[in-house]
PDB file of C-alpha atoms in Angstrom:
ATOM      1  CA  ASP A 515     -25.407   9.181  -3.686  1.00  0.00           C
ATOM      2  CA  ASN A 516     -23.023   8.416  -6.542  1.00  0.00           C
ATOM      3  CA  ASN A 517     -23.280   4.602  -6.625  1.00  0.00           C
ATOM      4  CA  SER A 518     -19.567   4.266  -5.901  1.00  0.00           C
ATOM      5  CA  PRO A 519     -18.823   1.133  -3.873  1.00  0.00           C
ATOM      6  CA  GLY A 520     -15.641   2.533  -2.371  1.00  0.00           C
ATOM      7  CA  ILE A 521     -12.112   3.823  -2.685  1.00  0.00           C
ATOM      8  CA  ALA A 522      -8.909   1.981  -3.624  1.00  0.00           C
ATOM      9  CA  TYR A 523      -5.702   3.572  -2.332  1.00  0.00           C
ATOM     10  CA  THR A 524      -3.116   2.399  -4.843  1.00  0.00           C
ATOM     11  CA  TYR A 525      -0.403   3.260  -7.369  1.00  0.00           C
ATOM     12  CA  SER A 526       3.004   4.189  -6.165  1.00  0.00           C
ATOM     13  CA  GLU A 527       2.799   3.771  -2.373  1.00  0.00           C
ATOM     14  CA  PRO A 528      -0.295   5.364  -0.822  1.00  0.00           C
ATOM     15  CA  LEU A 529       1.040   5.136   2.731  1.00  0.00           C
ATOM     16  CA  ILE A 530       3.574   7.874   2.079  1.00  0.00           C
ATOM     17  CA  TRP A 531       0.480  10.046   2.494  1.00  0.00           C
ATOM     18  CA  TYR A 532      -0.589   8.164   5.628  1.00  0.00           C
ATOM     19  CA  GLU A 533      -2.533  11.008   7.245  1.00  0.00           C
ATOM     20  CA  TYR A 534      -4.476  11.639   4.028  1.00  0.00           C
ATOM     21  CA  VAL A 535      -5.286   7.930   3.653  1.00  0.00           C
ATOM     22  CA  LEU A 536      -6.370   7.679   7.298  1.00  0.00           C
ATOM     23  CA  ASP A 537      -8.609  10.754   7.129  1.00  0.00           C
ATOM     24  CA  THR A 538     -10.130   9.708   3.806  1.00  0.00           C
ATOM     25  CA  ALA A 539     -10.678   6.104   4.900  1.00  0.00           C
ATOM     26  CA  ARG A 540     -12.363   7.287   8.085  1.00  0.00           C
ATOM     27  CA  LEU A 541     -14.744   9.537   6.114  1.00  0.00           C
ATOM     28  CA  ALA A 542     -15.401   6.862   3.507  1.00  0.00           C
ATOM     29  CA  LYS A 543     -16.279   4.294   6.163  1.00  0.00           C
ATOM     30  CA  LYS A 544     -18.571   6.827   7.860  1.00  0.00           C
ATOM     31  CA  ASN A 545     -20.371   7.145   4.505  1.00  0.00           C
ATOM     32  CA  ASN A 546     -20.672   3.364   4.029  1.00  0.00           C
ATOM     33  CA  LEU A 547     -17.972   3.130   1.367  1.00  0.00           C
ATOM     34  CA  LYS A 548     -15.476   0.261   1.198  1.00  0.00           C
ATOM     35  CA  ASN A 549     -11.754   0.992   1.533  1.00  0.00           C
ATOM     36  CA  ILE A 550      -9.118  -1.065  -0.273  1.00  0.00           C
ATOM     37  CA  LEU A 551      -5.422  -0.484   0.383  1.00  0.00           C
ATOM     38  CA  VAL A 552      -2.696  -1.645  -2.015  1.00  0.00           C
ATOM     39  CA  THR A 553       0.680  -1.329  -0.301  1.00  0.00           C
ATOM     40  CA  ASN A 554       4.218  -2.664  -0.087  1.00  0.00           C
ATOM     41  CA  GLY A 555       3.705  -3.288   3.631  1.00  0.00           C
ATOM     42  CA  PHE A 556       6.375  -0.895   4.876  1.00  0.00           C
ATOM     43  CA  ILE A 557       4.495   0.689   7.778  1.00  0.00           C
ATOM     44  CA  ASN A 558       5.054   0.666  11.519  1.00  0.00           C
ATOM     45  CA  GLN A 559       2.639  -1.316  13.647  1.00  0.00           C
ATOM     46  CA  GLU A 560       1.132   1.622  15.568  1.00  0.00           C
ATOM     47  CA  PRO A 561      -0.060   3.632  12.538  1.00  0.00           C
ATOM     48  CA  LEU A 562      -1.219   0.426  10.861  1.00  0.00           C
ATOM     49  CA  LEU A 563      -3.394  -0.434  13.856  1.00  0.00           C
ATOM     50  CA  LYS A 564      -4.981   3.029  13.681  1.00  0.00           C
ATOM     51  CA  LEU A 565      -5.774   2.550   9.985  1.00  0.00           C
ATOM     52  CA  LEU A 566      -6.947  -1.079   9.870  1.00  0.00           C
ATOM     53  CA  PRO A 567     -10.408  -0.561  11.421  1.00  0.00           C
ATOM     54  CA  PHE A 568     -11.300   1.495   8.341  1.00  0.00           C
ATOM     55  CA  ILE A 569      -9.835  -0.875   5.721  1.00  0.00           C
ATOM     56  CA  ASP A 570     -11.998  -3.612   4.198  1.00  0.00           C
ATOM     57  CA  ALA A 571      -9.338  -5.290   2.069  1.00  0.00           C
ATOM     58  CA  LEU A 572      -5.586  -5.108   1.562  1.00  0.00           C
ATOM     59  CA  ASN A 573      -3.323  -6.151  -1.259  1.00  0.00           C
ATOM     60  CA  ILE A 574       0.237  -6.382   0.013  1.00  0.00           C
ATOM     61  CA  ASP A 575       3.062  -6.609  -2.507  1.00  0.00           C
ATOM     62  CA  LEU A 576       5.483  -9.154  -1.054  1.00  0.00           C
ATOM     63  CA  LYS A 577       8.351  -8.364  -3.384  1.00  0.00           C
ATOM     64  CA  SER A 578      10.492 -11.367  -2.476  1.00  0.00           C
ATOM     65  CA  PHE A 579      10.836 -14.029   0.178  1.00  0.00           C
ATOM     66  CA  ARG A 580      14.549 -13.297   0.608  1.00  0.00           C
ATOM     67  CA  ASN A 581      15.882 -10.748   3.054  1.00  0.00           C
ATOM     68  CA  TYR A 582      18.853  -9.885   0.809  1.00  0.00           C
ATOM     69  CA  PHE A 583      16.395  -8.769  -1.903  1.00  0.00           C
ATOM     70  CA  PHE A 584      14.740  -6.354   0.535  1.00  0.00           C
ATOM     71  CA  GLN A 585      18.128  -5.059   1.714  1.00  0.00           C
ATOM     72  CA  LYS A 586      19.515  -4.556  -1.779  1.00  0.00           C
ATOM     73  CA  TYR A 587      16.462  -3.312  -3.669  1.00  0.00           C
ATOM     74  CA  CYS A 588      14.108  -1.926  -1.010  1.00  0.00           C
ATOM     75  CA  GLN A 589      16.541  -0.672   1.643  1.00  0.00           C
ATOM     76  CA  GLY A 590      14.540  -2.622   4.209  1.00  0.00           C
ATOM     77  CA  SER A 591      14.022  -6.150   5.422  1.00  0.00           C
ATOM     78  CA  LEU A 592      11.532  -8.950   4.927  1.00  0.00           C
ATOM     79  CA  ALA A 593      10.535  -9.573   8.565  1.00  0.00           C
ATOM     80  CA  PRO A 594       8.578  -6.326   9.126  1.00  0.00           C
ATOM     81  CA  VAL A 595       6.523  -6.895   5.965  1.00  0.00           C
ATOM     82  CA  LEU A 596       5.682 -10.445   7.064  1.00  0.00           C
ATOM     83  CA  ARG A 597       4.694  -9.090  10.483  1.00  0.00           C
ATOM     84  CA  ILE A 598       2.377  -6.508   8.898  1.00  0.00           C
ATOM     85  CA  ILE A 599       0.701  -9.283   6.890  1.00  0.00           C
ATOM     86  CA  GLU A 600       0.234 -11.333  10.063  1.00  0.00           C
ATOM     87  CA  ILE A 601      -1.321  -8.368  11.896  1.00  0.00           C
ATOM     88  CA  ALA A 602      -3.551  -7.248   9.030  1.00  0.00           C
ATOM     89  CA  LYS A 603      -5.123 -10.657   8.468  1.00  0.00           C
ATOM     90  CA  SER A 604      -7.011 -10.268  11.760  1.00  0.00           C
ATOM     91  CA  TYR A 605      -8.737  -7.124  10.467  1.00  0.00           C
ATOM     92  CA  SER A 606      -9.327  -7.375   6.741  1.00  0.00           C
ATOM     93  CA  HIS A 607      -9.435  -9.518   3.660  1.00  0.00           C
ATOM     94  CA  ILE A 608      -5.820  -9.903   2.481  1.00  0.00           C
ATOM     95  CA  GLU A 609      -4.393 -10.571  -0.953  1.00  0.00           C
ATOM     96  CA  ILE A 610      -0.659 -11.051  -1.396  1.00  0.00           C
ATOM     97  CA  THR A 611       0.981 -10.132  -4.682  1.00  0.00           C
ATOM     98  CA  ASN A 612       4.418 -11.416  -5.656  1.00  0.00           C
ATOM     99  CA  LEU A 613       5.610  -9.995  -8.958  1.00  0.00           C
ATOM    100  CA  ILE A 614       8.176 -12.376 -10.418  1.00  0.00           C
ATOM    101  CA  ILE A 615      11.287 -10.585 -11.688  1.00  0.00           C
ATOM    102  CA  PRO A 616      13.442 -12.876 -13.863  1.00  0.00           C
ATOM    103  CA  GLY A 617      16.865 -13.379 -12.320  1.00  0.00           C
ATOM    104  CA  LEU A 618      15.980 -11.660  -9.030  1.00  0.00           C
ATOM    105  CA  ASN A 619      13.146 -13.482  -7.263  1.00  0.00           C
ATOM    106  CA  ASP A 620      12.214 -16.280  -9.648  1.00  0.00           C
ATOM    107  CA  LYS A 621      13.937 -19.289  -8.092  1.00  0.00           C
ATOM    108  CA  GLU A 622      11.611 -22.248  -7.586  1.00  0.00           C
ATOM    109  CA  GLU A 623      12.848 -22.760  -4.009  1.00  0.00           C
ATOM    110  CA  GLU A 624      12.023 -19.167  -3.040  1.00  0.00           C
ATOM    111  CA  ILE A 625       8.563 -19.328  -4.594  1.00  0.00           C
ATOM    112  CA  LYS A 626       7.856 -22.623  -2.808  1.00  0.00           C
ATOM    113  CA  GLU A 627       8.937 -21.127   0.537  1.00  0.00           C
ATOM    114  CA  LEU A 628       6.696 -18.110  -0.048  1.00  0.00           C
ATOM    115  CA  VAL A 629       3.708 -20.315  -0.929  1.00  0.00           C
ATOM    116  CA  ASP A 630       4.375 -22.558   2.090  1.00  0.00           C
ATOM    117  CA  TRP A 631       4.525 -19.499   4.378  1.00  0.00           C
ATOM    118  CA  VAL A 632       1.284 -18.110   2.955  1.00  0.00           C
ATOM    119  CA  ALA A 633      -0.419 -21.494   3.441  1.00  0.00           C
ATOM    120  CA  SER A 634       0.912 -21.711   7.021  1.00  0.00           C
ATOM    121  CA  GLN A 635      -0.842 -18.412   7.777  1.00  0.00           C
ATOM    122  CA  GLY A 636      -4.214 -19.982   7.006  1.00  0.00           C
ATOM    123  CA  TYR A 637      -4.738 -18.227   3.695  1.00  0.00           C
ATOM    124  CA  LYS A 638      -6.616 -19.834   0.852  1.00  0.00           C
ATOM    125  CA  LEU A 639      -4.244 -20.212  -2.081  1.00  0.00           C
ATOM    126  CA  LEU A 640      -5.528 -19.227  -5.517  1.00  0.00           C
TER     127      LEU A 640
END
């Protein structure tokens, strides 16, 4: 017994080591440890659903609320990240991070749309 409350999978993108995270989270849960995942939300639904039963809380970095931002800077799209947030909220405590980057995702209209979407999902806004 080491008095550790749990494990946080964070820094860089932990899901690039998905199998390691899944195996570790499974063992941690078996040993009554909490699992916290900090991710950008780029994961397919099937592996996410295998992982979520072992995750107690997620922090998802929603980098922008504009699809062009995801296409240009993340080589992806917004919709799959929003879908992952919608799925995950049924399993775990969710926190959404939106790092404001001056000139890229800092327009008042975009921030308002993001906040409105978060509120429409039933999240408590802090």
